[in-house]
């Protein structure tokens, strides 16, 4: 299962670039990123080419950073592409806790990254419906 | 001018008679104190075994000081001077390290306390014809019950509204034409700021007077309250160790707070050298109870800073006046009238593994009320990446702190290593409230 990195930062100017600066210095490539606002703090989620390396360098600089499994599903980059996947999830009563997506090849395919309660079971289900789940090697190498 | 007075014989008593009365009461208090395990030891160490060892009020200086720590150490029974069955009430206050302090009262002690509060109320010109709405907390906090019984004794119609719930306060004030209120100064400012939102205009209220206390405030704040409501506001001073409210109060002349010296011996001492200071010099208020049998306290260090006002008050009372409280000689914080020690917050935070050892307490004014902000650092090792767990943690810290300090703080989580480090005298408290 692929992993994404969650980093805890103060909700203040100058904190986000402190994270990206450390990643740059260690040659870590960011594939996708989201920020959630929690009043005094924020949670930055990062999809990178080397999650464990990124966690190591960030915690080494004093950051609170944790790895969590993320389910990355390839979807068609056209109207209705995402809807197909979400219909499957809805049908099987699977709740999406958090998600983001990015286009890999414009008008061909995109990647949908999501957090669910049981990523292993969800991966099995989605695969059985003919969709492709990206393994960590493929995801990090995009 | 016709001076309103509750107990003319005592309030206008000549100084030499008052001092003779004090000496007799001090000796009686020593008899009571010597019944407590705490004072038996403390007074024996000072070579005091009999009340006759005190020949004059000057000998007061041979009596050792009593501190808040002593009260904590003696909790719960070490300072009880009567059989438990003779006591009828106790009040506790929260301690700095979770260890509270307790003051017991016999029926006669409560009677004396009530008498002192009645004097305070009448000294402001309030009478039995007034409708009195008591806007301070009832319960272990002494402000509610203390004023309540005093006002009843004066014969006022008492509305025991307790604190908070602004719309209900205003409704009661309108419906019963409340003429006198008791509240913290910040609450009255908050109440005024809420008038428009509640659809109430000041002239719909029949308010004439306010008793304000439980938190230090400036002359400017008093004037502001007086102007906003078009009333007279009177400064009240008290502390739970000395019963609560009723220790010292302003009369109609508002030239300092008359301290009832038949009930307390008042001293001002240098908080560092502990040497008594002359009139006019600012120091720590030290008080000795003269009437309280269940929990007598000798030379209690209040930690409140003030000075004695010189000269005579036009009202003719002979009891000396304290200037308004200037601050504290320790690190106690007063937040919306509630006393808080930073160590209470620290002790609680240390029990929560998800937050680190560094913290910052920030006090702000939001409108007229105080806001207590507690900034903590997330412990990096216990971070799971789950934002819900963090929000729950923030709520849980808020609840735990509220149970410890009785004030609900706003809790913030910050990055590890972002707050001032806990070495030596790190600045743990930032008070951004306007100074007075």
Coordinates of C-alpha atoms in Angstrom, one line a residue:
Chain A
X1 CA 0.0 0.0 0.0
X2 CA 1.2 3.5 -0.9
X3 CA 1.8 6.0 1.9
X4 CA 1.3 9.7 2.2
X5 CA 3.0 12.0 4.7
X6 CA 1.0 14.2 7.2
X7 CA 2.9 17.1 8.6
X8 CA 1.7 19.3 11.5
X9 CA 2.4 23.0 11.1
X10 CA 1.4 26.2 12.8
X11 CA -1.3 28.1 10.9
X12 CA 1.0 31.0 10.2
X13 CA 2.9 32.5 7.3
X14 CA 6.3 31.0 6.8
X15 CA 5.6 27.5 8.0
X16 CA 4.6 25.9 4.7
X17 CA 7.7 27.0 3.0
X18 CA 9.8 25.7 5.9
X19 CA 8.5 22.2 5.0
X20 CA 9.0 22.6 1.2
X21 CA 12.5 24.0 1.8
X22 CA 13.6 20.9 3.7
X23 CA 12.1 18.7 1.0
X24 CA 13.9 20.7 -1.7
X25 CA 17.2 20.4 0.1
X26 CA 16.9 16.7 0.2
X27 CA 15.8 16.3 -3.4
X28 CA 12.3 15.1 -2.6
X29 CA 9.8 15.5 -5.4
X30 CA 6.2 16.5 -4.5
X31 CA 3.5 14.8 -6.5
X32 CA 0.5 16.3 -4.8
X33 CA -0.3 18.3 -1.7
X34 CA -3.3 19.4 0.4
X35 CA -3.6 21.6 3.5
X36 CA -6.4 21.5 6.0
X37 CA -7.1 24.4 8.3
X38 CA -7.7 23.6 12.0
X39 CA -7.7 27.2 13.4
X40 CA -4.4 27.4 15.2
X41 CA -2.7 24.6 13.2
X42 CA -2.8 23.0 9.8
X43 CA -2.3 19.5 8.5
X44 CA -0.3 19.3 5.3
X45 CA -0.7 16.0 3.3
X46 CA 2.1 15.3 0.9
X47 CA 2.4 12.7 -1.8
X48 CA 6.1 12.4 -2.5
X49 CA 8.5 10.1 -4.4
X50 CA 10.1 9.0 -1.1
X51 CA 7.7 9.2 1.8
X52 CA 9.9 7.5 4.4
X53 CA 12.9 9.6 3.5
X54 CA 10.7 12.8 3.7
X55 CA 9.4 11.7 7.1
X56 CA 13.0 11.1 8.3
X57 CA 14.3 14.5 7.2
X58 CA 11.3 16.4 8.5
X59 CA 11.2 14.8 12.0
X60 CA 15.0 15.3 12.0
X61 CA 14.2 19.1 11.8
X62 CA 11.8 18.9 14.7
X63 CA 8.5 18.5 12.7
X64 CA 5.7 16.2 13.7
X65 CA 5.3 14.1 10.6
X66 CA 3.5 10.7 10.2
X67 CA 3.0 8.2 7.4
X68 CA -0.5 6.9 6.6
X69 CA -1.7 4.4 4.0
X70 CA -3.4 6.1 1.0
X71 CA -5.4 4.3 -1.7
X72 CA -4.4 5.6 -5.1
X73 CA -6.8 4.7 -7.9
X74 CA -6.3 5.4 -11.6
X75 CA -9.4 7.0 -13.2
X76 CA -10.1 8.2 -16.7
X77 CA -9.5 11.9 -17.2
X78 CA -12.9 12.7 -18.8
X79 CA -16.4 13.7 -17.6
X80 CA -17.7 11.0 -15.4
X81 CA -14.4 9.4 -14.7
X82 CA -14.4 10.1 -11.0
X83 CA -18.1 9.4 -10.8
X84 CA -17.6 5.8 -11.8
X85 CA -15.3 5.2 -8.9
X86 CA -17.5 7.1 -6.4
X87 CA -20.6 5.1 -7.5
X88 CA -18.7 1.9 -6.6
X89 CA -17.8 3.3 -3.2
X90 CA -21.3 4.5 -2.5
X91 CA -22.8 1.1 -3.5
X92 CA -20.6 -0.6 -1.0
X93 CA -21.2 2.0 1.7
X94 CA -17.6 3.0 1.9
X95 CA -17.0 6.4 3.4
X96 CA -14.3 8.7 2.0
X97 CA -12.5 10.4 5.0
X98 CA -10.3 12.6 2.9
X99 CA -9.3 12.7 -0.7
X100 CA -7.5 14.7 -3.5
X101 CA -6.7 14.0 -7.1
X102 CA -4.2 15.0 -9.7
X103 CA -4.0 14.6 -13.5
X104 CA -1.2 12.3 -14.6
X105 CA -1.7 12.5 -18.4
X106 CA -4.2 15.3 -19.5
X107 CA -7.4 13.9 -21.1
X108 CA -6.1 10.3 -20.6
X109 CA -5.9 9.5 -16.9
X110 CA -5.7 10.9 -13.4
X111 CA -5.0 9.6 -9.9
X112 CA -7.5 9.8 -7.1
X113 CA -5.9 9.4 -3.6
X114 CA -8.2 8.7 -0.7
X115 CA -8.3 7.8 2.9
X116 CA -10.8 5.1 3.9
X117 CA -11.3 3.1 7.1
X118 CA -10.2 -0.2 5.4
X119 CA -7.9 0.6 2.5
X120 CA -7.0 -3.1 1.9
X121 CA -10.6 -4.2 1.5
X122 CA -11.5 -1.2 -0.5
X123 CA -8.5 -1.8 -2.9
X124 CA -9.8 -5.4 -3.4
X125 CA -13.3 -4.2 -4.1
X126 CA -12.2 -1.5 -6.6
X127 CA -9.9 -3.9 -8.4
X128 CA -12.8 -6.4 -8.7
X129 CA -14.8 -3.7 -10.4
X130 CA -12.1 -3.3 -13.1
X131 CA -10.4 -0.2 -11.8
X132 CA -6.6 -0.1 -11.3
X133 CA -5.1 0.6 -7.9
X134 CA -1.5 2.0 -8.1
X135 CA 1.1 0.2 -6.1
X136 CA 3.7 2.3 -4.2
X137 CA 6.4 1.8 -6.7
X138 CA 4.2 3.1 -9.6
X139 CA 2.8 5.9 -7.5
X140 CA 6.2 7.2 -6.3
X141 CA 7.7 6.9 -9.7
X142 CA 5.1 8.9 -11.6
Chain B
X1 CA -24.4 65.4 55.0
X2 CA -26.4 62.6 56.7
X3 CA -24.1 59.6 56.6
X4 CA -25.8 56.3 56.1
X5 CA -24.5 53.8 58.6
X6 CA -25.3 50.3 59.8
X7 CA -23.5 50.1 63.2
X8 CA -22.6 53.6 64.4
X9 CA -21.2 52.4 67.7
X10 CA -18.5 50.3 66.0
X11 CA -18.0 52.2 62.8
X12 CA -17.4 55.5 64.5
X13 CA -15.6 54.1 67.5
X14 CA -12.7 56.2 68.7
X15 CA -9.3 54.8 67.7
X16 CA -8.0 54.1 71.2
X17 CA -11.2 52.2 72.1
X18 CA -11.0 50.4 68.8
X19 CA -7.4 49.4 69.5
X20 CA -8.3 48.2 73.0
X21 CA -11.0 46.1 71.4
X22 CA -8.5 44.7 68.9
X23 CA -6.1 43.7 71.6
X24 CA -8.8 41.8 73.6
X25 CA -10.0 40.2 70.4
X26 CA -6.5 39.2 69.4
X27 CA -5.9 37.5 72.7
X28 CA -9.2 35.6 72.3
X29 CA -8.1 34.7 68.7
X30 CA -4.9 33.3 70.1
X31 CA -6.8 31.1 72.5
X32 CA -8.8 29.8 69.5
X33 CA -5.7 29.4 67.3
X34 CA -3.9 27.4 70.0
X35 CA -6.6 24.8 69.7
X36 CA -5.5 24.0 66.1
X37 CA -2.6 21.5 65.4
X38 CA -1.1 24.0 63.0
X39 CA -0.8 27.0 65.4
X40 CA 0.1 24.9 68.4
X41 CA 3.3 24.1 66.6
X42 CA 3.8 27.4 64.8
X43 CA 3.3 29.5 67.9
X44 CA 5.3 27.2 70.2
X45 CA 8.2 27.6 67.7
X46 CA 7.9 31.4 68.1
X47 CA 7.8 31.1 71.9
X48 CA 4.2 32.0 72.2
X49 CA 2.2 29.7 74.5
X50 CA -0.3 31.9 76.2
X51 CA -2.4 34.8 75.0
X52 CA -0.9 36.9 77.8
X53 CA 2.4 36.8 75.9
X54 CA 0.7 39.5 73.8
X55 CA 0.9 42.6 76.0
X56 CA 0.1 45.2 73.4
X57 CA -0.8 45.4 69.7
X58 CA 2.9 46.0 69.1
X59 CA 3.6 42.4 70.2
X60 CA 1.7 41.4 67.1
X61 CA 5.1 41.5 65.4
X62 CA 6.2 38.5 67.4
X63 CA 3.6 36.4 65.8
X64 CA 4.8 34.5 62.7
X65 CA 3.1 35.0 59.3
X66 CA 0.7 32.5 57.9
X67 CA 0.8 31.9 54.1
X68 CA -1.4 30.2 51.5
X69 CA 1.0 27.3 51.5
X70 CA 0.4 26.9 55.3
X71 CA -3.3 26.7 54.6
X72 CA -2.7 24.1 51.9
X73 CA -0.5 22.1 54.2
X74 CA -3.1 22.2 57.0
X75 CA -5.9 21.1 54.6
X76 CA -8.4 19.8 55.5
X77 CA -8.5 19.9 59.3
X78 CA -5.2 21.3 60.5
X79 CA -6.6 24.8 61.1
X80 CA -10.0 23.9 62.5
X81 CA -10.3 25.4 66.0
X82 CA -13.7 24.0 67.1
X83 CA -15.4 20.7 67.1
X84 CA -16.6 19.8 63.7
X85 CA -20.3 19.7 64.9
X86 CA -20.1 23.4 65.8
X87 CA -19.3 24.4 62.2
X88 CA -22.1 25.2 59.8
X89 CA -20.4 25.9 56.5
X90 CA -17.1 25.7 54.7
X91 CA -15.7 27.4 51.7
X92 CA -12.8 26.0 49.7
X93 CA -10.7 27.7 47.1
X94 CA -8.7 26.0 44.4
X95 CA -5.0 25.6 45.2
X96 CA -2.0 26.2 42.9
X97 CA -1.1 22.5 42.8
X98 CA -4.5 20.9 43.0
X99 CA -4.3 21.2 46.8
X100 CA -7.2 23.4 48.0
X101 CA -7.6 25.5 51.1
X102 CA -10.6 25.5 53.4
X103 CA -12.2 28.0 55.8
X104 CA -14.8 26.8 58.3
X105 CA -17.4 28.9 59.9
X106 CA -19.5 28.5 63.0
X107 CA -23.0 29.9 63.1
X108 CA -21.5 32.9 65.0
X109 CA -18.8 33.3 62.4
X110 CA -21.3 33.6 59.6
X111 CA -23.3 36.0 61.7
X112 CA -20.2 38.2 62.1
X113 CA -19.4 38.0 58.4
X114 CA -23.0 39.0 57.5
X115 CA -22.8 42.0 59.8
X116 CA -19.6 43.2 58.1
X117 CA -21.2 42.9 54.6
X118 CA -24.3 44.7 55.9
X119 CA -22.1 47.6 57.0
X120 CA -20.5 47.7 53.6
X121 CA -23.8 47.8 51.8
X122 CA -25.2 50.5 54.0
X123 CA -22.0 52.6 53.7
X124 CA -22.7 53.0 50.0
X125 CA -26.2 54.5 50.7
X126 CA -28.1 51.4 49.7
X127 CA -31.1 50.6 51.9
X128 CA -33.8 48.1 52.6
X129 CA -35.9 49.7 49.8
X130 CA -33.4 48.6 47.2
X131 CA -33.7 45.6 44.9
X132 CA -30.4 43.8 44.8
X133 CA -29.4 41.5 42.0
X134 CA -26.4 39.4 42.9
X135 CA -24.5 38.6 39.7
X136 CA -21.6 36.6 41.2
X137 CA -21.3 32.9 41.5
X138 CA -23.1 31.1 44.3
X139 CA -21.3 28.1 45.8
X140 CA -17.7 27.6 47.0
X141 CA -16.9 31.0 45.7
X142 CA -17.5 33.4 48.6
X143 CA -18.8 36.4 46.5
X144 CA -22.3 35.0 45.9
X145 CA -23.3 33.9 49.4
X146 CA -21.4 36.6 51.2
X147 CA -23.2 39.5 49.6
X148 CA -26.4 37.5 49.6
X149 CA -26.7 37.2 53.4
X150 CA -25.5 40.7 54.0
X151 CA -28.1 42.2 51.6
X152 CA -30.9 40.1 53.3
X153 CA -29.8 41.4 56.6
X154 CA -30.1 44.9 55.4
X155 CA -33.6 44.0 54.2
X156 CA -33.1 44.5 50.5
X157 CA -35.1 42.4 48.1
X158 CA -32.4 39.9 46.9
X159 CA -32.4 38.3 43.5
X160 CA -29.8 35.5 43.7
X161 CA -29.2 35.6 39.9
X162 CA -25.6 34.2 40.2
X163 CA -23.2 34.8 37.3
X164 CA -23.6 34.6 33.6
X165 CA -26.7 34.3 31.3
X166 CA -26.8 37.9 30.2
X167 CA -30.3 37.9 28.7
X168 CA -31.8 36.5 31.9
X169 CA -29.9 39.1 34.0
X170 CA -31.3 41.9 31.9
X171 CA -34.8 40.4 32.0
X172 CA -34.6 40.2 35.8
X173 CA -33.3 43.8 36.0
X174 CA -36.2 45.0 33.9
X175 CA -39.0 43.0 35.5
X176 CA -38.0 43.7 39.1
X177 CA -36.5 47.2 38.6
X178 CA -33.2 46.2 40.1
X179 CA -31.5 49.2 41.7
X180 CA -28.3 47.6 43.0
X181 CA -26.1 44.9 41.4
X182 CA -23.0 43.1 42.6
X183 CA -20.6 41.9 39.8
X184 CA -17.1 41.9 38.5
X185 CA -16.2 45.1 36.7
X186 CA -15.6 43.1 33.5
X187 CA -19.0 41.5 33.7
X188 CA -20.7 44.9 34.0
X189 CA -18.9 46.2 30.9
X190 CA -19.9 43.0 29.1
X191 CA -23.5 43.5 30.3
X192 CA -23.5 47.0 28.9
X193 CA -22.1 45.9 25.6
X194 CA -24.9 43.3 25.3
X195 CA -27.7 45.9 25.9
X196 CA -28.3 46.8 22.2
X197 CA -28.2 43.1 21.1
X198 CA -30.8 42.3 23.8
X199 CA -33.0 45.2 22.7
X200 CA -32.6 47.0 26.1
X201 CA -31.8 50.7 26.6
X202 CA -30.1 51.8 29.8
X203 CA -33.2 54.0 30.8
X204 CA -35.3 50.8 30.8
X205 CA -33.2 49.7 33.8
X206 CA -33.7 51.4 37.2
X207 CA -30.1 50.8 38.2
X208 CA -28.6 53.2 40.8
X209 CA -25.5 51.4 42.2
X210 CA -23.1 48.7 41.6
X211 CA -20.7 46.9 43.9
X212 CA -17.7 45.8 41.9
X213 CA -15.0 43.5 43.1
X214 CA -13.2 40.1 42.8
X215 CA -10.8 41.5 40.2
X216 CA -8.4 44.4 40.4
X217 CA -9.6 47.4 38.4
X218 CA -8.6 51.0 37.8
X219 CA -10.3 54.2 38.8
X220 CA -10.9 54.7 35.0
X221 CA -12.8 51.4 34.8
X222 CA -15.0 52.5 37.7
X223 CA -15.7 55.8 36.0
X224 CA -16.5 54.1 32.8
X225 CA -19.0 51.8 34.5
X226 CA -20.5 54.8 36.3
X227 CA -20.9 56.7 33.0
X228 CA -22.2 53.9 30.9
X229 CA -25.0 53.0 33.3
X230 CA -25.3 56.5 34.9
X231 CA -24.8 54.9 38.4
X232 CA -22.4 55.0 41.3
X233 CA -20.0 52.1 41.5
X234 CA -18.3 51.0 44.8
X235 CA -15.1 49.0 45.1
X236 CA -15.4 45.9 47.2
X237 CA -12.4 44.0 48.6
X238 CA -12.4 40.6 50.1
X239 CA -10.7 37.2 50.0
X240 CA -11.9 33.8 50.9
X241 CA -9.3 33.4 53.6
X242 CA -10.8 36.5 55.3
X243 CA -14.4 35.2 54.8
X244 CA -14.8 36.7 51.3
X245 CA -16.5 40.1 50.5
X246 CA -17.0 42.4 53.4
X247 CA -13.4 42.9 54.4
X248 CA -13.1 46.4 53.0
X249 CA -15.5 48.6 51.0
X250 CA -15.9 52.1 49.8
X251 CA -18.4 54.4 51.4
X252 CA -20.4 57.1 49.6
X253 CA -17.2 59.3 49.4
X254 CA -15.2 56.7 47.4
X255 CA -11.9 57.7 48.9
X256 CA -10.5 54.3 49.6
X257 CA -11.9 51.1 51.1
X258 CA -12.8 51.1 54.9
X259 CA -11.4 48.0 56.4
X260 CA -13.4 46.8 59.4
X261 CA -10.7 46.9 62.1
X262 CA -12.8 45.4 64.8
X263 CA -12.9 42.2 62.7
X264 CA -9.4 42.3 61.2
X265 CA -6.0 43.7 62.2
X266 CA -4.6 45.3 59.1
X267 CA -0.9 45.6 58.3
X268 CA 1.0 46.6 55.1
X269 CA 4.4 44.9 54.9
X270 CA 7.3 44.9 52.5
X271 CA 6.8 41.6 50.6
X272 CA 10.6 41.0 50.4
X273 CA 11.8 42.1 53.9
X274 CA 8.4 41.4 55.6
X275 CA 9.0 44.6 57.6
X276 CA 5.8 46.6 58.3
X277 CA 5.5 49.7 56.2
X278 CA 4.2 53.1 57.2
X279 CA 1.0 54.7 55.9
X280 CA 1.1 55.6 52.2
X281 CA 3.8 53.1 51.3
X282 CA 2.7 50.3 49.0
X283 CA 3.2 46.7 50.2
X284 CA 1.5 43.4 50.8
X285 CA -1.7 43.4 52.8
X286 CA -1.4 41.2 55.9
X287 CA -4.5 40.4 57.9
X288 CA -5.4 38.8 61.2
X289 CA -8.9 37.6 61.9
X290 CA -10.4 38.9 65.2
X291 CA -13.8 37.3 65.2
X292 CA -13.5 34.0 63.5
X293 CA -13.6 31.1 65.9
X294 CA -13.7 28.1 63.5
X295 CA -10.6 29.1 61.4
X296 CA -8.6 31.8 63.1
X297 CA -5.8 33.2 60.9
X298 CA -2.9 35.1 62.3
X299 CA -1.0 37.6 60.1
X300 CA -2.1 36.0 56.9
X301 CA -0.2 37.2 53.8
X302 CA -2.8 38.0 51.3
X303 CA -0.3 38.7 48.4
X304 CA -2.5 41.6 47.4
X305 CA -0.6 44.9 47.1
X306 CA -2.0 48.2 48.4
X307 CA -1.3 51.1 50.7
X308 CA -3.1 52.7 53.6
X309 CA -4.8 56.0 52.8
X310 CA -3.8 58.8 55.2
X311 CA -6.1 61.4 56.8
X312 CA -9.7 61.0 57.8
X313 CA -12.7 60.2 55.6
X314 CA -15.4 62.8 55.5
X315 CA -17.9 60.1 56.5
X316 CA -16.4 60.0 60.0
X317 CA -15.7 56.3 60.1
X318 CA -12.6 55.7 62.2
X319 CA -11.7 52.4 60.4
X320 CA -8.6 53.0 58.1
X321 CA -8.9 52.8 54.4
X322 CA -7.0 50.7 51.8
X323 CA -6.2 52.1 48.4
X324 CA -7.5 50.1 45.5
X325 CA -5.6 46.9 44.9
X326 CA -2.6 47.5 42.7
X327 CA -1.7 44.0 41.9
X328 CA -0.2 40.8 43.4
X329 CA 3.1 40.0 45.0
X330 CA 2.9 36.5 43.4
X331 CA 2.1 35.2 40.0
X332 CA -1.6 34.7 40.6
X333 CA -3.7 35.7 37.6
X334 CA -7.3 37.0 37.9
X335 CA -9.4 36.0 34.9
X336 CA -13.0 37.3 34.9
X337 CA -12.9 37.4 38.7
X338 CA -11.5 33.8 39.1
X339 CA -8.1 33.4 40.7
X340 CA -5.6 31.2 38.7
X341 CA -2.0 30.2 39.3
X342 CA 0.0 29.4 36.2
X343 CA 1.3 26.3 38.0
X344 CA -2.2 24.9 38.0
X345 CA -2.1 25.0 34.2
X346 CA 1.4 23.6 34.1
X347 CA 0.6 20.7 36.4
X348 CA -2.3 19.7 34.2
X349 CA -0.4 20.0 31.0
X350 CA 2.4 17.8 32.4
X351 CA -0.1 15.0 32.8
X352 CA -1.0 15.0 29.1
X353 CA 1.5 13.0 27.2
X354 CA 0.5 14.3 23.8
X355 CA 1.7 17.8 24.6
X356 CA 5.3 18.8 25.3
X357 CA 6.7 20.6 28.3
X358 CA 6.7 24.1 26.8
X359 CA 3.6 26.2 27.1
X360 CA 2.5 29.8 27.0
X361 CA -0.4 31.5 28.8
X362 CA -1.8 34.5 27.0
X363 CA -4.4 36.8 28.5
X364 CA -6.4 39.1 26.2
X365 CA -9.5 41.3 26.4
X366 CA -12.3 40.2 24.1
X367 CA -14.8 42.9 24.3
X368 CA -15.0 43.6 28.1
X369 CA -14.3 40.0 29.2
X370 CA -11.0 38.3 29.7
X371 CA -9.9 35.6 27.4
X372 CA -7.4 32.9 28.5
X373 CA -5.4 31.4 25.8
X374 CA -3.2 28.4 26.5
X375 CA -0.7 27.6 23.8
X376 CA 0.8 24.1 24.0
X377 CA 3.2 22.1 21.8
X378 CA 2.3 18.9 20.2
X379 CA 4.6 16.0 21.1
X380 CA 6.1 15.0 17.7
X381 CA 6.4 11.3 18.7
X382 CA 2.7 10.9 19.4
X383 CA 1.6 12.5 16.1
X384 CA -0.4 10.0 14.1
X385 CA -1.4 12.2 11.2
X386 CA -5.1 12.0 12.2
X387 CA -6.5 15.5 12.4
X388 CA -9.6 14.4 14.3
X389 CA -7.4 13.0 17.1
X390 CA -5.8 16.4 17.3
X391 CA -9.1 18.3 17.5
X392 CA -10.2 15.8 20.2
X393 CA -6.9 16.4 22.0
X394 CA -7.5 20.1 21.9
X395 CA -11.0 19.7 23.3
X396 CA -9.8 17.3 26.0
X397 CA -7.0 19.7 27.2
X398 CA -9.7 22.5 27.4
X399 CA -11.9 20.3 29.5
X400 CA -9.1 19.1 31.8
X401 CA -8.0 22.7 32.3
X402 CA -11.5 23.9 33.0
X403 CA -11.9 21.2 35.7
X404 CA -8.6 22.4 37.3
X405 CA -9.0 26.2 37.1
X406 CA -12.7 26.7 36.7
X407 CA -12.2 28.8 33.6
X408 CA -12.5 27.4 30.1
X409 CA -9.5 28.4 28.2
X410 CA -9.0 28.6 24.4
X411 CA -6.4 25.9 23.7
X412 CA -4.0 26.0 20.8
X413 CA -1.7 23.3 19.5
X414 CA 1.6 24.4 18.1
X415 CA 4.6 22.9 16.4
X416 CA 7.2 21.2 18.6
X417 CA 9.9 23.6 19.6
X418 CA 7.9 26.8 18.7
X419 CA 7.2 28.0 22.2
X420 CA 9.7 29.5 24.7
X421 CA 11.8 26.8 26.3
X422 CA 11.2 26.0 29.9
X423 CA 14.6 27.0 31.4
X424 CA 15.0 29.3 34.3
X425 CA 12.5 32.1 34.4
X426 CA 11.0 31.6 31.0
X427 CA 8.2 34.1 30.3
X428 CA 5.2 31.8 30.6
X429 CA 2.6 34.4 30.9
X430 CA 1.8 37.2 28.5
X431 CA -0.8 39.5 29.7
X432 CA -2.1 41.6 26.8
X433 CA -5.0 43.1 28.7
X434 CA -4.7 46.9 29.0
X435 CA -2.8 47.8 32.1
X436 CA -4.4 50.1 34.7

